[in-house]
């Protein structure tokens, strides 16, 4: 009897132990290289795991069909037998139901046992393996060589699931090309890039996805088996409905004063409960409100709130203002959509971008924007140095629309929920311009400000980060300017003497080459017919 185990044999475990012992003496810079190597090896192993799971499924399907063929050829022996088979099919009784679990179910049980996975996860692994071999082989190659990891590949599998068989090969080729042409990127940027490629090649897939999202909407509440006394609530909603719901919770959780003892997560949970009770406001629980409030009413108070997401961290940027916990009118939830004006006018059906969610089809986007507040932005030519610290609203919108999320490597925080950070600090002469500002979530903003991380931003908006060990990372390998090319900065003026000189040299070389070709044609006329 053979027992499957993941424990390495003694002869294979000794080198690993030696490596682990050696790691204790490595520097942080050397350990970074070990991390990168382990990531690539892990991705390659995941590729082989997916392939093995798919091959197991192939064999089990063949076994199942062989068993059926040995008992029932599938042919009706008489007209009466044919009628019985037809009636059973109408009732939903499959002709193979009497032969037990099919090949996929058998493979799911086997893969789940080996990998210690529940059936749903084992099925996902088998399906991804089939896609790796047959639908997305080029993208799968990126996983094999460690360019992407398993989670990223599963994103590609799920996003391309509704692509037609006629377009999936083109989608795979374009996606693989985009992966190998760009450095690694965050999950949010990768997801938008996949959806943008799908929208370009198979736009109907976005419509099919919208219909599927509407059909699969659901909410479930069940006990949390890992946290006694708690329950777990989950929901699957179309992204526009989810964005509206999330914005409503955000508005309600921001209503209490800054001295409210609850965390943001706790306030959002309480806001959800308040919504279930038909309330649109979240009562404040700070000492002043709880001691002076009458039943069902809290008196307004004046407090000093923390910096908003548009301000950089620091005590000098805190704002003092009057806040009322309970307004007569509920605050309006807000979410942000970026769209081409041509699409809004109905001249084309290019997709838009819903902040924090991703690509959204043109029809859904137009319906959401029907009653929305609109702000028209366009890239401006380079301007003189700005003297103020806080960017204008137009500049803030332009910078966030030009990105998709936080620009720190690997981060997916939504662009409209981030700080706008000066790459060259304002205190040391940094300008408040598009080429010196970028979105950073509060966590990474503090990491950049108070640690040895360094960053650089070029004129094209590319943002590089240098770690304390000296390693360089590109933070925004795919941006909003790739999705909306009209947001790209206008080219620099061409009237500089240096550029005029180089342009003149290229023109002379091109003209000389054209004259040489013409001379050769005249010297060697075509043969007579």
Coordinates of C-alpha atoms in Angstrom, one line a residue:
X1 CA 0.0 0.0 0.0
X2 CA 1.4 3.4 -1.0
X3 CA 0.6 6.5 1.2
X4 CA 0.8 9.9 -0.5
X5 CA 2.8 12.3 1.5
X6 CA 4.4 15.8 1.1
X7 CA 7.2 15.1 3.5
X8 CA 10.6 15.1 1.7
X9 CA 12.7 12.0 1.8
X10 CA 15.8 12.2 4.0
X11 CA 18.2 12.4 1.1
X12 CA 16.2 15.3 -0.5
X13 CA 15.7 17.1 2.9
X14 CA 19.3 17.5 3.8
X15 CA 20.2 20.0 1.1
X16 CA 17.1 22.0 2.0
X17 CA 18.2 22.1 5.6
X18 CA 21.6 23.2 4.6
X19 CA 20.1 26.0 2.5
X20 CA 17.9 27.2 5.4
X21 CA 20.9 27.3 7.7
X22 CA 22.9 29.2 5.1
X23 CA 20.1 31.8 4.8
X24 CA 20.7 32.8 8.3
X25 CA 24.0 34.4 7.3
X26 CA 22.7 36.2 4.1
X27 CA 22.2 39.9 3.9
X28 CA 18.8 41.5 3.1
X29 CA 20.0 42.1 -0.5
X30 CA 20.9 38.4 -0.9
X31 CA 17.6 37.3 0.6
X32 CA 15.7 39.5 -1.9
X33 CA 17.3 37.5 -4.7
X34 CA 16.3 34.3 -2.9
X35 CA 12.7 35.5 -2.7
X36 CA 12.7 36.2 -6.5
X37 CA 14.2 32.8 -7.2
X38 CA 11.6 31.0 -5.0
X39 CA 8.8 32.9 -6.7
X40 CA 9.9 31.7 -10.1
X41 CA 10.4 28.1 -8.9
X42 CA 7.0 28.2 -7.3
X43 CA 5.3 29.5 -10.5
X44 CA 7.0 26.8 -12.5
X45 CA 5.9 24.1 -10.0
X46 CA 2.3 25.5 -10.2
X47 CA 2.4 25.2 -14.0
X48 CA 3.3 21.5 -13.7
X49 CA 0.6 21.0 -11.0
X50 CA -2.1 22.4 -13.3
X51 CA -0.9 20.3 -16.2
X52 CA -0.8 17.2 -14.1
X53 CA -4.3 17.8 -12.8
X54 CA -5.6 18.3 -16.3
X55 CA -3.9 15.1 -17.5
X56 CA -5.5 13.2 -14.6
X57 CA -8.9 14.4 -15.7
X58 CA -8.2 13.3 -19.3
X59 CA -7.4 9.8 -18.1
X60 CA -10.4 9.6 -15.8
X61 CA -12.7 10.7 -18.6
X62 CA -11.3 8.0 -20.9
X63 CA -11.8 5.4 -18.1
X64 CA -15.4 6.5 -17.6
X65 CA -16.2 6.3 -21.3
X66 CA -14.5 2.9 -21.6
X67 CA -16.7 1.6 -18.7
X68 CA -19.8 2.9 -20.3
X69 CA -18.9 1.4 -23.7
X70 CA -18.4 -2.0 -22.2
X71 CA -22.0 -2.0 -20.8
X72 CA -24.0 0.2 -23.2
X73 CA -23.1 1.2 -26.7
X74 CA -25.5 4.0 -26.7
X75 CA -27.6 2.6 -29.5
X76 CA -31.3 1.9 -29.1
X77 CA -32.1 -1.8 -29.7
X78 CA -35.7 -1.1 -30.8
X79 CA -38.2 1.8 -31.3
X80 CA -39.6 1.2 -27.8
X81 CA -36.1 1.5 -26.4
X82 CA -35.5 4.7 -28.3
X83 CA -38.8 6.1 -27.0
X84 CA -37.8 5.2 -23.4
X85 CA -34.4 6.9 -23.9
X86 CA -36.1 10.0 -25.3
X87 CA -38.6 10.2 -22.4
X88 CA -35.7 9.9 -19.9
X89 CA -33.8 12.7 -21.6
X90 CA -36.9 14.9 -21.4
X91 CA -37.1 14.3 -17.7
X92 CA -33.5 15.3 -17.3
X93 CA -32.3 11.7 -16.7
X94 CA -28.9 11.4 -18.4
X95 CA -28.2 8.1 -20.1
X96 CA -24.9 7.8 -18.2
X97 CA -26.4 8.5 -14.8
X98 CA -26.4 4.8 -13.9
X99 CA -22.6 4.6 -14.3
X100 CA -21.7 6.7 -11.2
X101 CA -19.6 9.8 -11.1
X102 CA -18.3 11.0 -14.4
X103 CA -14.6 11.5 -15.3
X104 CA -14.5 15.1 -14.0
X105 CA -16.0 14.1 -10.6
X106 CA -13.5 11.3 -10.2
X107 CA -10.6 13.6 -11.1
X108 CA -11.9 16.2 -8.6
X109 CA -11.9 13.6 -5.8
X110 CA -8.4 12.5 -6.7
X111 CA -6.9 15.9 -7.1
X112 CA -8.6 17.2 -3.9
X113 CA -7.3 14.3 -1.9
X114 CA -3.7 14.8 -3.1
X115 CA -3.7 18.6 -2.7
X116 CA -6.0 18.5 0.4
X117 CA -8.5 20.8 -1.3
X118 CA -12.3 21.0 -1.2
X119 CA -14.1 19.9 -4.4
X120 CA -14.8 23.4 -5.7
X121 CA -11.1 24.4 -5.4
X122 CA -10.0 21.1 -7.0
X123 CA -12.4 21.6 -9.9
X124 CA -10.9 25.1 -10.3
X125 CA -7.4 23.7 -10.5
X126 CA -8.5 21.1 -13.1
X127 CA -10.3 23.7 -15.2
X128 CA -7.3 26.0 -15.1
X129 CA -5.1 23.2 -16.2
X130 CA -7.3 22.6 -19.2
X131 CA -7.2 26.3 -20.1
X132 CA -3.4 26.2 -19.7
X133 CA -3.1 23.4 -22.2
X134 CA -5.8 24.3 -24.7
X135 CA -7.2 27.9 -24.4
X136 CA -4.3 30.0 -23.0
X137 CA -1.1 28.1 -23.8
X138 CA 0.9 31.3 -24.5
X139 CA -0.2 32.9 -21.2
X140 CA 0.5 29.6 -19.5
X141 CA 4.1 29.8 -20.7
X142 CA 4.4 33.1 -18.8
X143 CA 3.5 31.0 -15.7
X144 CA 5.9 28.3 -16.6
X145 CA 8.9 30.7 -16.7
X146 CA 7.8 32.6 -13.6
X147 CA 6.7 35.8 -15.3
X148 CA 3.4 35.6 -13.5
X149 CA 2.2 33.6 -10.5
X150 CA -0.7 31.1 -10.1
X151 CA -3.1 33.7 -8.7
X152 CA -2.5 36.0 -11.7
X153 CA -2.9 33.2 -14.2
X154 CA -6.3 32.3 -12.5
X155 CA -7.3 35.9 -13.0
X156 CA -6.6 35.5 -16.8
X157 CA -8.6 32.2 -16.8
X158 CA -11.6 33.7 -15.1
X159 CA -11.7 36.9 -17.1
X160 CA -11.4 35.0 -20.5
X161 CA -14.0 32.4 -19.6
X162 CA -16.7 34.0 -21.7
X163 CA -14.5 34.6 -24.8
X164 CA -15.6 32.7 -27.8
X165 CA -13.6 29.9 -29.4
X166 CA -13.1 32.1 -32.5
X167 CA -11.3 34.9 -30.5
X168 CA -9.6 33.1 -27.6
X169 CA -6.4 32.4 -29.6
X170 CA -6.0 36.1 -30.4
X171 CA -6.8 37.1 -26.8
X172 CA -4.1 34.6 -25.6
X173 CA -1.5 35.9 -28.0
X174 CA -2.1 39.6 -27.2
X175 CA -2.2 38.9 -23.5
X176 CA 1.1 36.9 -23.5
X177 CA 2.7 39.6 -25.6
X178 CA 1.6 42.3 -23.1
X179 CA 2.9 40.2 -20.1
X180 CA 6.3 39.7 -21.6
X181 CA 6.5 43.3 -22.8
X182 CA 6.0 44.8 -19.3
X183 CA 7.5 44.2 -15.9
X184 CA 5.3 42.5 -13.2
X185 CA 2.4 44.6 -12.2
X186 CA -0.2 44.6 -9.4
X187 CA -3.3 42.4 -9.6
X188 CA -5.6 45.4 -10.3
X189 CA -3.5 46.6 -13.2
X190 CA -3.2 43.1 -14.6
X191 CA -7.0 42.6 -14.4
X192 CA -7.7 45.9 -16.2
X193 CA -5.1 45.0 -18.9
X194 CA -6.8 41.6 -19.5
X195 CA -10.2 43.2 -19.7
X196 CA -8.9 45.9 -22.1
X197 CA -7.5 43.2 -24.4
X198 CA -10.8 41.3 -24.3
X199 CA -12.8 44.5 -25.1
X200 CA -10.6 45.1 -28.1
X201 CA -10.8 41.6 -29.6
X202 CA -14.1 40.2 -28.3
X203 CA -16.3 43.1 -27.1
X204 CA -19.3 40.7 -26.9
X205 CA -17.6 38.9 -24.0
X206 CA -18.1 42.0 -21.8
X207 CA -21.8 41.9 -22.6
X208 CA -22.0 38.2 -21.8
X209 CA -20.1 39.0 -18.5
X210 CA -22.7 41.6 -17.6
X211 CA -25.5 39.2 -18.2
X212 CA -23.8 36.5 -16.2
X213 CA -23.1 39.0 -13.3
X214 CA -26.8 39.9 -13.2
X215 CA -27.9 36.3 -13.3
X216 CA -25.5 35.1 -10.6
X217 CA -26.2 37.8 -8.0
X218 CA -26.8 36.5 -4.5
X219 CA -26.3 37.1 -0.8
X220 CA -25.5 34.4 1.7
X221 CA -25.2 34.5 5.5
X222 CA -23.8 31.5 7.4
X223 CA -22.0 30.8 10.7
X224 CA -18.3 31.5 10.8
X225 CA -16.8 28.1 11.8
X226 CA -13.4 29.7 12.6
X227 CA -14.7 32.5 14.8
X228 CA -17.3 31.4 17.4
X229 CA -20.1 33.8 18.0
X230 CA -19.7 35.4 14.5
X231 CA -21.4 34.9 11.2
X232 CA -20.0 35.5 7.7
X233 CA -21.9 37.5 5.1
X234 CA -20.9 37.4 1.4
X235 CA -22.5 38.7 -1.7
X236 CA -22.0 38.5 -5.5
X237 CA -23.3 41.6 -7.2
X238 CA -22.8 43.4 -10.6
X239 CA -19.9 45.7 -10.1
X240 CA -21.9 48.9 -10.5
X241 CA -24.3 47.8 -7.7
X242 CA -21.4 46.7 -5.5
X243 CA -19.7 50.1 -6.1
X244 CA -22.8 51.9 -5.0
X245 CA -23.2 49.8 -1.9
X246 CA -19.5 50.2 -1.0
X247 CA -19.8 54.0 -1.5
X248 CA -22.9 54.1 0.8
X249 CA -21.0 52.3 3.6
X250 CA -18.1 54.6 3.2
X251 CA -20.3 57.7 3.5
X252 CA -22.0 56.4 6.6
X253 CA -18.8 55.2 8.3
X254 CA -17.3 58.7 7.8
X255 CA -20.2 60.5 9.6
X256 CA -19.1 59.9 13.2
X257 CA -16.5 62.2 14.7
X258 CA -12.8 61.5 14.7
X259 CA -13.0 60.7 18.4
X260 CA -15.4 57.8 17.8
X261 CA -13.7 54.8 19.4
X262 CA -14.5 52.3 16.6
X263 CA -12.1 51.4 13.8
X264 CA -13.1 52.0 10.2
X265 CA -13.9 48.3 9.7
X266 CA -16.1 48.3 12.8
X267 CA -18.0 51.5 11.6
X268 CA -18.6 49.9 8.2
X269 CA -20.0 46.8 9.9
X270 CA -22.3 48.9 12.0
X271 CA -23.3 50.9 8.9
X272 CA -24.3 47.6 7.3
X273 CA -26.5 46.7 10.3
X274 CA -28.0 50.2 10.2
X275 CA -28.9 49.8 6.6
X276 CA -30.6 46.5 7.4
X277 CA -32.7 48.4 9.9
X278 CA -33.8 51.1 7.4
X279 CA -31.4 53.8 8.6
X280 CA -29.2 56.0 6.4
X281 CA -27.1 57.4 9.2
X282 CA -24.6 55.9 11.6
X283 CA -24.8 57.3 15.2
X284 CA -21.5 58.6 16.7
X285 CA -20.2 56.8 19.8
X286 CA -17.7 59.4 21.0
X287 CA -17.9 60.5 24.7
X288 CA -19.5 63.8 23.9
X289 CA -22.2 62.3 21.7
X290 CA -23.1 59.4 24.0
X291 CA -23.3 61.6 27.1
X292 CA -25.3 64.5 25.7
X293 CA -27.4 62.8 23.1
X294 CA -31.1 62.3 23.6
X295 CA -32.6 59.0 22.5
X296 CA -32.3 58.5 18.7
X297 CA -30.6 61.9 18.4
X298 CA -27.0 63.1 18.7
X299 CA -26.0 66.8 18.9
X300 CA -23.6 68.1 16.4
X301 CA -20.1 68.9 17.6
X302 CA -16.9 70.6 16.2
X303 CA -13.9 68.4 15.9
X304 CA -10.6 68.2 14.1
X305 CA -10.6 65.4 11.6
X306 CA -7.7 63.5 10.2
X307 CA -6.2 64.5 6.8
X308 CA -8.3 63.5 3.8
X309 CA -7.1 61.2 1.1
X310 CA -6.2 64.2 -1.0
X311 CA -3.7 65.5 1.6
X312 CA -0.3 64.2 2.5
X313 CA 0.1 62.9 6.0
X314 CA 1.5 65.2 8.6
X315 CA 0.1 67.3 11.5
X316 CA 0.5 70.5 9.6
X317 CA -2.2 69.4 7.0
X318 CA -5.0 68.6 9.5
X319 CA -8.2 70.6 8.8
X320 CA -10.7 71.9 11.4
X321 CA -14.3 72.1 10.4
X322 CA -17.8 71.6 11.8
X323 CA -19.2 68.1 11.4
X324 CA -22.8 67.0 12.0
X325 CA -23.4 63.3 12.8
X326 CA -27.0 63.4 11.6
X327 CA -28.1 65.5 8.7
X328 CA -31.6 65.8 7.6
X329 CA -30.6 64.5 4.2
X330 CA -28.4 61.4 3.7
X331 CA -25.0 62.1 2.3
X332 CA -24.7 61.1 -1.4
X333 CA -22.5 58.0 -2.0
X334 CA -19.8 58.7 -4.6
X335 CA -17.8 56.5 -6.9
X336 CA -15.7 57.5 -9.9
X337 CA -15.8 56.5 -13.5
X338 CA -13.4 57.4 -16.3
X339 CA -14.7 57.4 -19.8
X340 CA -13.9 58.9 -23.2
X341 CA -16.1 61.8 -24.2
X342 CA -16.7 60.1 -27.6
X343 CA -18.1 57.0 -25.8
X344 CA -20.3 59.2 -23.6
X345 CA -21.7 60.9 -26.7
X346 CA -22.4 57.5 -28.3
X347 CA -19.8 57.9 -31.1
X348 CA -18.1 54.6 -30.0
X349 CA -18.5 51.8 -27.5
X350 CA -15.1 51.9 -25.9
X351 CA -15.2 50.6 -22.3
X352 CA -14.7 52.8 -19.2
X353 CA -13.1 52.3 -15.9
X354 CA -14.9 52.1 -12.6
X355 CA -12.5 53.0 -9.8
X356 CA -11.7 50.1 -7.5
X357 CA -13.6 47.6 -9.8
X358 CA -12.1 47.7 -13.3
X359 CA -13.4 47.7 -16.9
X360 CA -17.1 48.5 -17.4
X361 CA -19.0 48.2 -20.7
X362 CA -20.2 51.3 -22.5
X363 CA -24.0 50.8 -22.0
X364 CA -23.8 50.2 -18.3
X365 CA -21.4 53.2 -18.0
X366 CA -23.8 55.5 -19.9
X367 CA -26.7 54.6 -17.6
X368 CA -24.6 55.3 -14.5
X369 CA -23.5 58.6 -15.9
X370 CA -26.9 59.8 -16.9
X371 CA -27.5 61.6 -13.6
X372 CA -23.9 61.9 -12.5
X373 CA -21.8 65.0 -11.9
X374 CA -19.3 65.2 -14.8
X375 CA -15.8 66.7 -14.9
X376 CA -14.1 67.1 -18.2
X377 CA -10.3 66.8 -18.1
X378 CA -7.6 66.8 -20.7
X379 CA -3.8 66.8 -20.5
X380 CA -2.3 70.2 -20.6
X381 CA 1.1 71.2 -22.0
X382 CA 4.0 71.6 -19.5
X383 CA 3.3 74.5 -17.2
X384 CA 5.7 76.7 -15.2
X385 CA 6.4 75.6 -11.7
X386 CA 3.4 75.6 -9.5
X387 CA 3.7 77.6 -6.3
X388 CA 1.0 76.0 -4.2
X389 CA 1.2 72.7 -2.2
X390 CA -2.3 71.4 -2.9
X391 CA -3.1 70.4 -6.5
X392 CA -6.2 71.8 -8.1
X393 CA -9.2 69.6 -8.5
X394 CA -8.6 69.4 -12.2
X395 CA -5.0 68.2 -11.7
X396 CA -6.1 65.7 -9.0
X397 CA -8.7 64.2 -11.4
X398 CA -6.1 64.1 -14.3
X399 CA -3.5 62.3 -12.2
X400 CA -5.9 59.7 -10.8
X401 CA -7.6 59.1 -14.1
X402 CA -4.1 58.6 -15.6
X403 CA -3.5 55.8 -13.1
X404 CA -5.5 52.8 -12.0
X405 CA -4.5 52.4 -8.4
X406 CA -1.6 53.1 -6.0
X407 CA 1.7 53.3 -7.9
X408 CA 3.7 51.3 -5.4
X409 CA 4.8 47.9 -6.8
X410 CA 2.1 45.2 -6.2
X411 CA -0.5 47.5 -4.6
X412 CA -4.1 47.6 -5.8
X413 CA -5.6 50.4 -3.7
X414 CA -8.1 52.4 -5.8
X415 CA -6.7 55.6 -7.2
X416 CA -9.5 57.8 -5.7
X417 CA -8.8 56.4 -2.2
X418 CA -5.1 57.4 -2.2
X419 CA -2.9 60.3 -1.3
X420 CA -1.3 62.4 -4.0
X421 CA 2.4 62.3 -3.2
X422 CA 5.1 64.7 -4.4
X423 CA 7.9 62.6 -5.8
X424 CA 10.4 65.4 -5.2
X425 CA 9.2 66.7 -1.8
X426 CA 7.4 70.1 -1.9
X427 CA 9.5 71.2 1.1
X428 CA 12.7 70.9 -0.9
X429 CA 11.5 72.6 -4.0
X430 CA 9.4 69.9 -5.6
X431 CA 6.7 71.2 -8.0
X432 CA 2.9 70.5 -7.7
X433 CA 2.7 69.3 -11.3
X434 CA 1.5 66.2 -13.1
X435 CA 5.1 65.0 -13.6
X436 CA 5.9 65.2 -9.9
X437 CA 2.7 63.8 -8.4
X438 CA 1.5 60.2 -8.2
X439 CA -1.2 58.2 -6.2
X440 CA 0.1 56.4 -3.1
X441 CA -2.1 54.7 -0.6
X442 CA -1.6 55.9 3.0
X443 CA 0.4 52.8 4.0
X444 CA 2.9 53.1 1.1
X445 CA 3.0 56.9 1.4
X446 CA 4.3 56.5 5.0
X447 CA 6.7 53.8 3.9
X448 CA 8.2 56.1 1.3
X449 CA 8.2 59.1 3.6
X450 CA 9.7 57.6 6.7
X451 CA 11.9 54.8 5.5
X452 CA 14.9 54.3 3.1
X453 CA 12.7 53.6 0.1
X454 CA 13.3 56.1 -2.8
X455 CA 11.3 56.9 -5.9
X456 CA 11.7 58.5 -9.3
X457 CA 9.2 59.8 -11.8
X458 CA 10.1 60.7 -15.4
X459 CA 8.4 63.0 -17.8
X460 CA 6.2 60.2 -19.2
X461 CA 4.8 59.4 -15.8
X462 CA 6.7 56.2 -15.2
X463 CA 7.4 55.7 -11.5
X464 CA 10.4 53.7 -10.2
X465 CA 10.9 52.6 -6.6
X466 CA 14.3 51.7 -5.1
X467 CA 14.2 49.5 -2.1
X468 CA 16.5 49.8 0.9
X469 CA 18.6 47.0 -0.6
X470 CA 19.1 48.9 -3.8
X471 CA 16.7 46.8 -6.0
X472 CA 14.6 48.7 -8.5
X473 CA 10.9 48.1 -9.2
X474 CA 8.6 49.7 -11.8
X475 CA 5.4 50.7 -10.0
X476 CA 3.0 51.4 -12.9
X477 CA 3.7 49.0 -15.7
X478 CA 0.1 49.5 -17.0
X479 CA -1.7 52.7 -16.4
X480 CA -4.9 54.6 -17.3
X481 CA -3.0 56.3 -20.2
X482 CA -2.8 52.8 -21.8
X483 CA -6.5 52.5 -21.4
X484 CA -7.3 56.1 -22.4
X485 CA -4.6 57.3 -24.8
X486 CA -6.1 60.8 -24.8
X487 CA -4.8 61.3 -21.3
X488 CA -1.2 61.1 -22.3
X489 CA 0.8 64.3 -21.9
X490 CA 1.3 66.3 -25.0
X491 CA 4.7 66.1 -26.6
X492 CA 7.3 68.6 -25.5
X493 CA 7.8 71.7 -27.8
X494 CA 9.7 70.9 -31.0
X495 CA 11.3 74.3 -31.4
X496 CA 14.4 73.6 -29.3
X497 CA 17.6 74.0 -31.4
X498 CA 18.8 70.6 -30.4
X499 CA 15.7 68.9 -31.6
X500 CA 15.6 70.9 -34.8
X501 CA 19.2 69.9 -35.5
X502 CA 18.5 66.2 -35.0
X503 CA 15.3 66.4 -37.1
X504 CA 17.2 68.1 -39.9
X505 CA 19.8 65.2 -39.9
X506 CA 17.1 62.6 -40.1
X507 CA 15.4 64.4 -42.9
X508 CA 18.6 64.6 -44.9
X509 CA 19.4 61.0 -44.4
X510 CA 15.9 59.9 -45.4
X511 CA 16.1 62.1 -48.6
X512 CA 19.5 60.7 -49.5
X513 CA 18.2 57.2 -49.1
X514 CA 15.2 57.9 -51.3
X515 CA 17.5 59.4 -54.0
X516 CA 19.7 56.3 -53.9
X517 CA 16.7 54.0 -54.4
X518 CA 15.5 56.1 -57.3
X519 CA 19.0 56.1 -58.9
X520 CA 19.2 52.3 -58.7
X521 CA 15.8 51.9 -60.3
X522 CA 16.9 54.1 -63.3
X523 CA 20.2 52.2 -63.6
X524 CA 18.5 48.8 -63.8
X525 CA 15.2 49.2 -65.6
X526 CA 12.8 46.2 -65.5
X527 CA 13.2 43.5 -68.2
X528 CA 11.0 43.8 -71.3
X529 CA 8.1 41.4 -71.6

